[in-house]
Amino acid sequence: MAAVDGSSRFENVRWARGTLLHDLQPADRSALLALGTQRSFGVGEALMIEDDRGTDAYVLLEGCVKVVGSAVDGRSILLSIRIGGDLVGELGALHNTPRSASVFTATAVVARAISQRTLARFMLEHPIAARAIHGAVADKFRRATRHRIDINGASVRNRLALVLHYLAETYGRPHSDGIRIEVPLSQPELASLIGVSEPSLQRAVRELRDQDVIKSEYRRQIVRDPEALRKLATQGGGPPDTEKG
């Protein structure tokens, strides 16, 4: 991890729809980007660790991170992914509670680390931004609930299609073979994200590859047929799977 300068280069970035920085008004966005210390992280570094008492929040500027929780049996479960424009660690900062999950970098990341006191003062001075931050927290819970509902009500193939469709729309980049998902996910991580075992995931990946819907690279997927993937993602796919991973 290293401190870096140059927050001004993020002033005119077109932030992804649905992220906090996209939703903020320009003046509030500029004020938030000026807070704290800008830092750079390499791949696999931790921004925060589950159950830690840290209270800094991080505004992600570049790259993406994985939000990871611990199951009762000790397994690590990939809960979600956050990208540039998102705020992470705000629950600890707002409520002074232990970290509910760990956050690790999936790619190189640039972020602004903001102390609890600085974030609290910003929210007092910028009430519209404060509502947006509280709204972003509520939206994370809504998305997590929706994800659990969708995942539990679909076949393994359709669970995979649902997640890959979301990742392609959010993190996809044009590629000669289609749309390349720019998030490095191992098969165990992808399996945990959709709530199935690795063998079941591998069968579903093979099926989508055989149908020429996706193409696999090392730790990444290329969507060759986005429309076919969308249709799989939006259909029920039969009765829910009994497998829980």
PDB file of C-alpha atoms in Angstrom:
ATOM      1  CA  MET A   1       0.000   0.000   0.000  1.00  0.00           C
ATOM      2  CA  ALA A   2       1.318   3.448  -0.833  1.00  0.00           C
ATOM      3  CA  ALA A   3       0.116   7.024  -0.556  1.00  0.00           C
ATOM      4  CA  VAL A   4      -0.177   8.794  -3.898  1.00  0.00           C
ATOM      5  CA  ASP A   5      -1.134  12.215  -5.156  1.00  0.00           C
ATOM      6  CA  GLY A   6      -3.330  13.330  -8.012  1.00  0.00           C
ATOM      7  CA  SER A   7      -6.977  13.317  -6.896  1.00  0.00           C
ATOM      8  CA  SER A   8      -7.702  16.047  -9.474  1.00  0.00           C
ATOM      9  CA  ARG A   9      -7.383  13.501 -12.297  1.00  0.00           C
ATOM     10  CA  PHE A  10     -10.557  11.825 -11.030  1.00  0.00           C
ATOM     11  CA  GLU A  11     -12.668  14.992 -11.167  1.00  0.00           C
ATOM     12  CA  ASN A  12     -13.970  14.341 -14.691  1.00  0.00           C
ATOM     13  CA  VAL A  13     -14.269  10.562 -14.579  1.00  0.00           C
ATOM     14  CA  ARG A  14     -17.582   9.131 -15.809  1.00  0.00           C
ATOM     15  CA  TRP A  15     -18.440   6.941 -12.838  1.00  0.00           C
ATOM     16  CA  ALA A  16     -20.429   3.760 -13.377  1.00  0.00           C
ATOM     17  CA  ARG A  17     -24.185   4.043 -12.911  1.00  0.00           C
ATOM     18  CA  GLY A  18     -25.260   2.867  -9.477  1.00  0.00           C
ATOM     19  CA  THR A  19     -22.049   3.889  -7.712  1.00  0.00           C
ATOM     20  CA  LEU A  20     -22.023   6.572  -5.034  1.00  0.00           C
ATOM     21  CA  LEU A  21     -19.805   8.947  -7.014  1.00  0.00           C
ATOM     22  CA  HIS A  22     -22.144   8.691 -10.006  1.00  0.00           C
ATOM     23  CA  ASP A  23     -25.121   9.633  -7.835  1.00  0.00           C
ATOM     24  CA  LEU A  24     -23.560  12.597  -6.040  1.00  0.00           C
ATOM     25  CA  GLN A  25     -24.044  16.176  -7.184  1.00  0.00           C
ATOM     26  CA  PRO A  26     -20.859  17.660  -8.729  1.00  0.00           C
ATOM     27  CA  ALA A  27     -20.042  19.932  -5.769  1.00  0.00           C
ATOM     28  CA  ASP A  28     -20.551  17.119  -3.249  1.00  0.00           C
ATOM     29  CA  ARG A  29     -18.515  14.739  -5.395  1.00  0.00           C
ATOM     30  CA  SER A  30     -15.603  17.194  -5.586  1.00  0.00           C
ATOM     31  CA  ALA A  31     -15.729  17.755  -1.834  1.00  0.00           C
ATOM     32  CA  LEU A  32     -15.691  14.002  -1.126  1.00  0.00           C
ATOM     33  CA  LEU A  33     -12.794  13.424  -3.529  1.00  0.00           C
ATOM     34  CA  ALA A  34     -10.759  16.033  -1.642  1.00  0.00           C
ATOM     35  CA  LEU A  35     -11.106  14.238   1.696  1.00  0.00           C
ATOM     36  CA  GLY A  36      -8.654  11.901   3.340  1.00  0.00           C
ATOM     37  CA  THR A  37      -5.513  10.403   1.854  1.00  0.00           C
ATOM     38  CA  GLN A  38      -5.200   8.902  -1.601  1.00  0.00           C
ATOM     39  CA  ARG A  39      -3.619   5.444  -1.550  1.00  0.00           C
ATOM     40  CA  SER A  40      -2.666   2.778  -4.033  1.00  0.00           C
ATOM     41  CA  PHE A  41      -2.952  -0.967  -3.388  1.00  0.00           C
ATOM     42  CA  GLY A  42      -1.526  -3.938  -5.213  1.00  0.00           C
ATOM     43  CA  VAL A  43      -3.459  -7.077  -6.106  1.00  0.00           C
ATOM     44  CA  GLY A  44      -4.478  -9.163  -3.091  1.00  0.00           C
ATOM     45  CA  GLU A  45      -4.014  -6.460  -0.443  1.00  0.00           C
ATOM     46  CA  ALA A  46      -6.533  -6.015   2.355  1.00  0.00           C
ATOM     47  CA  LEU A  47      -8.369  -2.736   2.835  1.00  0.00           C
ATOM     48  CA  MET A  48     -10.095  -4.132   5.902  1.00  0.00           C
ATOM     49  CA  ILE A  49     -10.397  -7.414   7.806  1.00  0.00           C
ATOM     50  CA  GLU A  50     -13.579  -8.950   9.194  1.00  0.00           C
ATOM     51  CA  ASP A  51     -14.183  -8.248  12.918  1.00  0.00           C
ATOM     52  CA  ASP A  52     -11.452  -5.594  12.985  1.00  0.00           C
ATOM     53  CA  ARG A  53     -12.352  -2.363  14.815  1.00  0.00           C
ATOM     54  CA  GLY A  54     -11.034  -0.044  12.096  1.00  0.00           C
ATOM     55  CA  THR A  55     -13.300   2.874  11.215  1.00  0.00           C
ATOM     56  CA  ASP A  56     -11.796   4.304   8.020  1.00  0.00           C
ATOM     57  CA  ALA A  57     -13.987   4.287   4.927  1.00  0.00           C
ATOM     58  CA  TYR A  58     -12.590   4.026   1.404  1.00  0.00           C
ATOM     59  CA  VAL A  59     -13.834   5.720  -1.751  1.00  0.00           C
ATOM     60  CA  LEU A  60     -12.706   3.482  -4.612  1.00  0.00           C
ATOM     61  CA  LEU A  61     -11.322   5.457  -7.556  1.00  0.00           C
ATOM     62  CA  GLU A  62      -9.811   2.756  -9.775  1.00  0.00           C
ATOM     63  CA  GLY A  63      -9.937  -1.016  -9.844  1.00  0.00           C
ATOM     64  CA  CYS A  64     -12.218  -3.417  -8.017  1.00  0.00           C
ATOM     65  CA  VAL A  65     -12.312  -5.212  -4.685  1.00  0.00           C
ATOM     66  CA  LYS A  66     -13.855  -8.406  -3.360  1.00  0.00           C
ATOM     67  CA  VAL A  67     -16.026  -8.383  -0.247  1.00  0.00           C
ATOM     68  CA  VAL A  68     -15.450 -11.660   1.598  1.00  0.00           C
ATOM     69  CA  GLY A  69     -17.172 -13.096   4.666  1.00  0.00           C
ATOM     70  CA  SER A  70     -16.562 -16.146   6.826  1.00  0.00           C
ATOM     71  CA  ALA A  71     -19.070 -19.007   6.995  1.00  0.00           C
ATOM     72  CA  VAL A  72     -19.750 -20.819  10.285  1.00  0.00           C
ATOM     73  CA  ASP A  73     -17.576 -23.706   9.097  1.00  0.00           C
ATOM     74  CA  GLY A  74     -14.650 -21.375   8.473  1.00  0.00           C
ATOM     75  CA  ARG A  75     -14.933 -21.182   4.694  1.00  0.00           C
ATOM     76  CA  SER A  76     -14.416 -17.824   2.964  1.00  0.00           C
ATOM     77  CA  ILE A  77     -17.500 -16.744   1.008  1.00  0.00           C
ATOM     78  CA  LEU A  78     -17.338 -14.149  -1.764  1.00  0.00           C
ATOM     79  CA  LEU A  79     -20.236 -11.816  -0.957  1.00  0.00           C
ATOM     80  CA  SER A  80     -19.928  -9.107  -3.586  1.00  0.00           C
ATOM     81  CA  ILE A  81     -17.654  -6.984  -5.734  1.00  0.00           C
ATOM     82  CA  ARG A  82     -17.172  -3.215  -5.576  1.00  0.00           C
ATOM     83  CA  ILE A  83     -15.703  -0.963  -8.259  1.00  0.00           C
ATOM     84  CA  GLY A  84     -14.438   2.577  -8.806  1.00  0.00           C
ATOM     85  CA  GLY A  85     -17.052   5.042  -7.544  1.00  0.00           C
ATOM     86  CA  ASP A  86     -18.194   2.831  -4.663  1.00  0.00           C
ATOM     87  CA  LEU A  87     -17.731   3.511  -0.965  1.00  0.00           C
ATOM     88  CA  VAL A  88     -16.628   0.608   1.247  1.00  0.00           C
ATOM     89  CA  GLY A  89     -16.231   0.384   5.002  1.00  0.00           C
ATOM     90  CA  GLU A  90     -18.920   2.957   5.672  1.00  0.00           C
ATOM     91  CA  LEU A  91     -20.819   0.753   8.143  1.00  0.00           C
ATOM     92  CA  GLY A  92     -17.886   0.736  10.548  1.00  0.00           C
ATOM     93  CA  ALA A  93     -17.419   4.464  10.064  1.00  0.00           C
ATOM     94  CA  LEU A  94     -21.092   5.338  10.533  1.00  0.00           C
ATOM     95  CA  HIS A  95     -21.974   2.951  13.340  1.00  0.00           C
ATOM     96  CA  ASN A  96     -18.632   2.295  15.044  1.00  0.00           C
ATOM     97  CA  THR A  97     -19.119  -1.470  14.719  1.00  0.00           C
ATOM     98  CA  PRO A  98     -16.578  -4.209  13.898  1.00  0.00           C
ATOM     99  CA  ARG A  99     -16.045  -4.906  10.228  1.00  0.00           C
ATOM    100  CA  SER A 100     -18.821  -7.180   8.947  1.00  0.00           C
ATOM    101  CA  ALA A 101     -16.600  -8.553   6.148  1.00  0.00           C
ATOM    102  CA  SER A 102     -13.103  -8.398   4.730  1.00  0.00           C
ATOM    103  CA  VAL A 103     -12.289  -6.385   1.614  1.00  0.00           C
ATOM    104  CA  PHE A 104      -9.415  -7.476  -0.646  1.00  0.00           C
ATOM    105  CA  THR A 105      -8.238  -5.967  -3.910  1.00  0.00           C
ATOM    106  CA  ALA A 106      -9.037  -8.028  -7.012  1.00  0.00           C
ATOM    107  CA  THR A 107      -6.991  -5.698  -9.222  1.00  0.00           C
ATOM    108  CA  ALA A 108      -4.654  -2.791  -8.557  1.00  0.00           C
ATOM    109  CA  VAL A 109      -6.732  -0.202  -6.702  1.00  0.00           C
ATOM    110  CA  VAL A 110      -6.561   3.523  -6.053  1.00  0.00           C
ATOM    111  CA  ALA A 111      -8.761   4.762  -3.198  1.00  0.00           C
ATOM    112  CA  ARG A 112      -9.208   7.631  -0.793  1.00  0.00           C
ATOM    113  CA  ALA A 113      -8.989   6.573   2.860  1.00  0.00           C
ATOM    114  CA  ILE A 114     -11.303   8.770   4.945  1.00  0.00           C
ATOM    115  CA  SER A 115     -11.360   8.772   8.728  1.00  0.00           C
ATOM    116  CA  GLN A 116     -14.570   8.313  10.694  1.00  0.00           C
ATOM    117  CA  ARG A 117     -14.438  11.898  12.020  1.00  0.00           C
ATOM    118  CA  THR A 118     -13.814  13.370   8.558  1.00  0.00           C
ATOM    119  CA  LEU A 119     -16.662  11.409   6.996  1.00  0.00           C
ATOM    120  CA  ALA A 120     -19.043  12.416   9.802  1.00  0.00           C
ATOM    121  CA  ARG A 121     -18.170  16.086   9.341  1.00  0.00           C
ATOM    122  CA  PHE A 122     -18.619  15.814   5.570  1.00  0.00           C
ATOM    123  CA  MET A 123     -22.082  14.303   6.013  1.00  0.00           C
ATOM    124  CA  LEU A 124     -23.106  17.077   8.403  1.00  0.00           C
ATOM    125  CA  GLU A 125     -21.947  19.738   5.975  1.00  0.00           C
ATOM    126  CA  HIS A 126     -23.375  18.023   2.879  1.00  0.00           C
ATOM    127  CA  PRO A 127     -26.870  16.731   3.774  1.00  0.00           C
ATOM    128  CA  ILE A 128     -27.774  15.720   0.213  1.00  0.00           C
ATOM    129  CA  ALA A 129     -24.595  13.658  -0.022  1.00  0.00           C
ATOM    130  CA  ALA A 130     -25.371  12.184   3.405  1.00  0.00           C
ATOM    131  CA  ARG A 131     -28.724  10.948   2.098  1.00  0.00           C
ATOM    132  CA  ALA A 132     -26.952   9.448  -0.903  1.00  0.00           C
ATOM    133  CA  ILE A 133     -24.506   7.618   1.374  1.00  0.00           C
ATOM    134  CA  HIS A 134     -27.318   6.248   3.545  1.00  0.00           C
ATOM    135  CA  GLY A 135     -29.167   5.312   0.349  1.00  0.00           C
ATOM    136  CA  ALA A 136     -26.106   3.467  -0.942  1.00  0.00           C
ATOM    137  CA  VAL A 137     -25.986   1.439   2.288  1.00  0.00           C
ATOM    138  CA  ALA A 138     -29.672   0.557   1.957  1.00  0.00           C
ATOM    139  CA  ASP A 139     -29.166  -0.341  -1.700  1.00  0.00           C
ATOM    140  CA  LYS A 140     -26.376  -2.776  -0.794  1.00  0.00           C
ATOM    141  CA  PHE A 141     -28.756  -4.593   1.550  1.00  0.00           C
ATOM    142  CA  ARG A 142     -31.489  -4.625  -1.117  1.00  0.00           C
ATOM    143  CA  ARG A 143     -29.105  -6.003  -3.719  1.00  0.00           C
ATOM    144  CA  ALA A 144     -27.825  -8.644  -1.304  1.00  0.00           C
ATOM    145  CA  THR A 145     -31.398  -9.722  -0.552  1.00  0.00           C
ATOM    146  CA  ARG A 146     -32.322  -9.769  -4.244  1.00  0.00           C
ATOM    147  CA  HIS A 147     -29.202 -11.799  -5.010  1.00  0.00           C
ATOM    148  CA  ARG A 148     -30.131 -14.421  -2.394  1.00  0.00           C
ATOM    149  CA  ILE A 149     -33.681 -14.662  -3.760  1.00  0.00           C
ATOM    150  CA  ASP A 150     -32.549 -14.993  -7.379  1.00  0.00           C
ATOM    151  CA  ILE A 151     -29.775 -17.446  -6.591  1.00  0.00           C
ATOM    152  CA  ASN A 152     -31.953 -19.698  -4.440  1.00  0.00           C
ATOM    153  CA  GLY A 153     -34.711 -19.844  -7.062  1.00  0.00           C
ATOM    154  CA  ALA A 154     -32.699 -20.926 -10.101  1.00  0.00           C
ATOM    155  CA  SER A 155     -30.793 -23.873 -11.496  1.00  0.00           C
ATOM    156  CA  VAL A 156     -27.000 -23.860 -11.288  1.00  0.00           C
ATOM    157  CA  ARG A 157     -26.759 -22.914 -14.966  1.00  0.00           C
ATOM    158  CA  ASN A 158     -29.121 -20.002 -14.490  1.00  0.00           C
ATOM    159  CA  ARG A 159     -27.396 -18.893 -11.289  1.00  0.00           C
ATOM    160  CA  LEU A 160     -24.152 -18.738 -13.242  1.00  0.00           C
ATOM    161  CA  ALA A 161     -25.812 -16.874 -16.114  1.00  0.00           C
ATOM    162  CA  LEU A 162     -27.372 -14.389 -13.687  1.00  0.00           C
ATOM    163  CA  VAL A 163     -24.038 -13.532 -12.078  1.00  0.00           C
ATOM    164  CA  LEU A 164     -22.073 -13.464 -15.344  1.00  0.00           C
ATOM    165  CA  HIS A 165     -24.705 -11.214 -16.939  1.00  0.00           C
ATOM    166  CA  TYR A 166     -24.395  -8.765 -14.033  1.00  0.00           C
ATOM    167  CA  LEU A 167     -20.590  -8.874 -14.133  1.00  0.00           C
ATOM    168  CA  ALA A 168     -20.515  -8.387 -17.906  1.00  0.00           C
ATOM    169  CA  GLU A 169     -22.820  -5.370 -17.721  1.00  0.00           C
ATOM    170  CA  THR A 170     -20.927  -3.829 -14.810  1.00  0.00           C
ATOM    171  CA  TYR A 171     -17.317  -4.826 -15.441  1.00  0.00           C
ATOM    172  CA  GLY A 172     -17.331  -5.908 -19.094  1.00  0.00           C
ATOM    173  CA  ARG A 173     -15.008  -4.531 -21.765  1.00  0.00           C
ATOM    174  CA  PRO A 174     -15.212  -5.063 -25.538  1.00  0.00           C
ATOM    175  CA  HIS A 175     -13.070  -7.974 -26.704  1.00  0.00           C
ATOM    176  CA  SER A 176     -12.418  -9.544 -30.099  1.00  0.00           C
ATOM    177  CA  ASP A 177     -14.460 -12.580 -28.961  1.00  0.00           C
ATOM    178  CA  GLY A 178     -17.266 -10.637 -27.252  1.00  0.00           C
ATOM    179  CA  ILE A 179     -17.320  -8.993 -23.818  1.00  0.00           C
ATOM    180  CA  ARG A 180     -14.478  -9.750 -21.410  1.00  0.00           C
ATOM    181  CA  ILE A 181     -15.334  -9.556 -17.709  1.00  0.00           C
ATOM    182  CA  GLU A 182     -12.479  -7.565 -16.182  1.00  0.00           C
ATOM    183  CA  VAL A 183     -12.721  -9.131 -12.738  1.00  0.00           C
ATOM    184  CA  PRO A 184     -10.273 -11.945 -11.954  1.00  0.00           C
ATOM    185  CA  LEU A 185     -12.324 -14.667 -10.257  1.00  0.00           C
ATOM    186  CA  SER A 186     -11.087 -18.157  -9.524  1.00  0.00           C
ATOM    187  CA  GLN A 187     -13.539 -21.043  -9.874  1.00  0.00           C
ATOM    188  CA  PRO A 188     -13.836 -21.400  -6.061  1.00  0.00           C
ATOM    189  CA  GLU A 189     -14.654 -17.678  -5.819  1.00  0.00           C
ATOM    190  CA  LEU A 190     -17.223 -17.856  -8.595  1.00  0.00           C
ATOM    191  CA  ALA A 191     -18.737 -20.975  -7.033  1.00  0.00           C
ATOM    192  CA  SER A 192     -19.077 -19.211  -3.670  1.00  0.00           C
ATOM    193  CA  LEU A 193     -20.632 -16.163  -5.324  1.00  0.00           C
ATOM    194  CA  ILE A 194     -23.450 -18.278  -6.792  1.00  0.00           C
ATOM    195  CA  GLY A 195     -23.689 -20.630  -3.821  1.00  0.00           C
ATOM    196  CA  VAL A 196     -22.743 -23.997  -5.350  1.00  0.00           C
ATOM    197  CA  SER A 197     -19.912 -26.506  -5.177  1.00  0.00           C
ATOM    198  CA  GLU A 198     -16.967 -26.358  -7.570  1.00  0.00           C
ATOM    199  CA  PRO A 199     -17.972 -29.527  -9.469  1.00  0.00           C
ATOM    200  CA  SER A 200     -21.461 -28.100 -10.065  1.00  0.00           C
ATOM    201  CA  LEU A 201     -19.969 -24.808 -11.227  1.00  0.00           C
ATOM    202  CA  GLN A 202     -17.615 -26.617 -13.590  1.00  0.00           C
ATOM    203  CA  ARG A 203     -20.528 -28.511 -15.167  1.00  0.00           C
ATOM    204  CA  ALA A 204     -22.460 -25.267 -15.658  1.00  0.00           C
ATOM    205  CA  VAL A 205     -19.421 -23.516 -17.151  1.00  0.00           C
ATOM    206  CA  ARG A 206     -18.904 -26.430 -19.560  1.00  0.00           C
ATOM    207  CA  GLU A 207     -22.542 -26.258 -20.601  1.00  0.00           C
ATOM    208  CA  LEU A 208     -22.350 -22.542 -21.374  1.00  0.00           C
ATOM    209  CA  ARG A 209     -19.060 -23.054 -23.202  1.00  0.00           C
ATOM    210  CA  ASP A 210     -20.529 -25.897 -25.273  1.00  0.00           C
ATOM    211  CA  GLN A 211     -23.418 -23.602 -26.232  1.00  0.00           C
ATOM    212  CA  ASP A 212     -20.849 -20.946 -27.229  1.00  0.00           C
ATOM    213  CA  VAL A 213     -22.354 -18.504 -24.744  1.00  0.00           C
ATOM    214  CA  ILE A 214     -19.057 -17.957 -22.909  1.00  0.00           C
ATOM    215  CA  LYS A 215     -15.364 -18.609 -23.390  1.00  0.00           C
ATOM    216  CA  SER A 216     -13.062 -19.164 -20.428  1.00  0.00           C
ATOM    217  CA  GLU A 217      -9.639 -17.663 -19.860  1.00  0.00           C
ATOM    218  CA  TYR A 218      -7.458 -17.937 -16.761  1.00  0.00           C
ATOM    219  CA  ARG A 219      -9.547 -16.419 -13.919  1.00  0.00           C
ATOM    220  CA  ARG A 220     -11.734 -14.539 -16.411  1.00  0.00           C
ATOM    221  CA  GLN A 221     -14.756 -15.199 -18.617  1.00  0.00           C
ATOM    222  CA  ILE A 222     -15.581 -13.818 -22.062  1.00  0.00           C
ATOM    223  CA  VAL A 223     -19.249 -13.529 -22.983  1.00  0.00           C
ATOM    224  CA  ARG A 224     -19.501 -14.554 -26.621  1.00  0.00           C
ATOM    225  CA  ASP A 225     -23.304 -14.335 -26.864  1.00  0.00           C
ATOM    226  CA  PRO A 226     -24.609 -11.567 -24.565  1.00  0.00           C
ATOM    227  CA  GLU A 227     -28.221 -11.986 -25.692  1.00  0.00           C
ATOM    228  CA  ALA A 228     -28.254 -15.717 -24.970  1.00  0.00           C
ATOM    229  CA  LEU A 229     -26.704 -15.029 -21.560  1.00  0.00           C
ATOM    230  CA  ARG A 230     -29.336 -12.362 -20.836  1.00  0.00           C
ATOM    231  CA  LYS A 231     -32.153 -14.780 -21.651  1.00  0.00           C
ATOM    232  CA  LEU A 232     -30.676 -17.435 -19.366  1.00  0.00           C
ATOM    233  CA  ALA A 233     -30.247 -14.852 -16.616  1.00  0.00           C
ATOM    234  CA  THR A 234     -33.873 -13.709 -16.761  1.00  0.00           C
ATOM    235  CA  GLN A 235     -35.583 -17.103 -16.903  1.00  0.00           C
ATOM    236  CA  GLY A 236     -36.345 -19.277 -13.935  1.00  0.00           C
ATOM    237  CA  GLY A 237     -34.444 -22.297 -15.145  1.00  0.00           C
ATOM    238  CA  GLY A 238     -36.710 -24.887 -13.555  1.00  0.00           C
ATOM    239  CA  PRO A 239     -37.080 -25.836  -9.888  1.00  0.00           C
ATOM    240  CA  PRO A 240     -34.567 -24.526  -7.361  1.00  0.00           C
ATOM    241  CA  ASP A 241     -31.443 -26.592  -6.844  1.00  0.00           C
ATOM    242  CA  THR A 242     -31.218 -28.505  -3.594  1.00  0.00           C
ATOM    243  CA  GLU A 243     -27.460 -28.084  -3.521  1.00  0.00           C
ATOM    244  CA  LYS A 244     -26.112 -25.509  -1.109  1.00  0.00           C
ATOM    245  CA  GLY A 245     -22.473 -25.722  -2.171  1.00  0.00           C
TER     246      GLY A 245
END
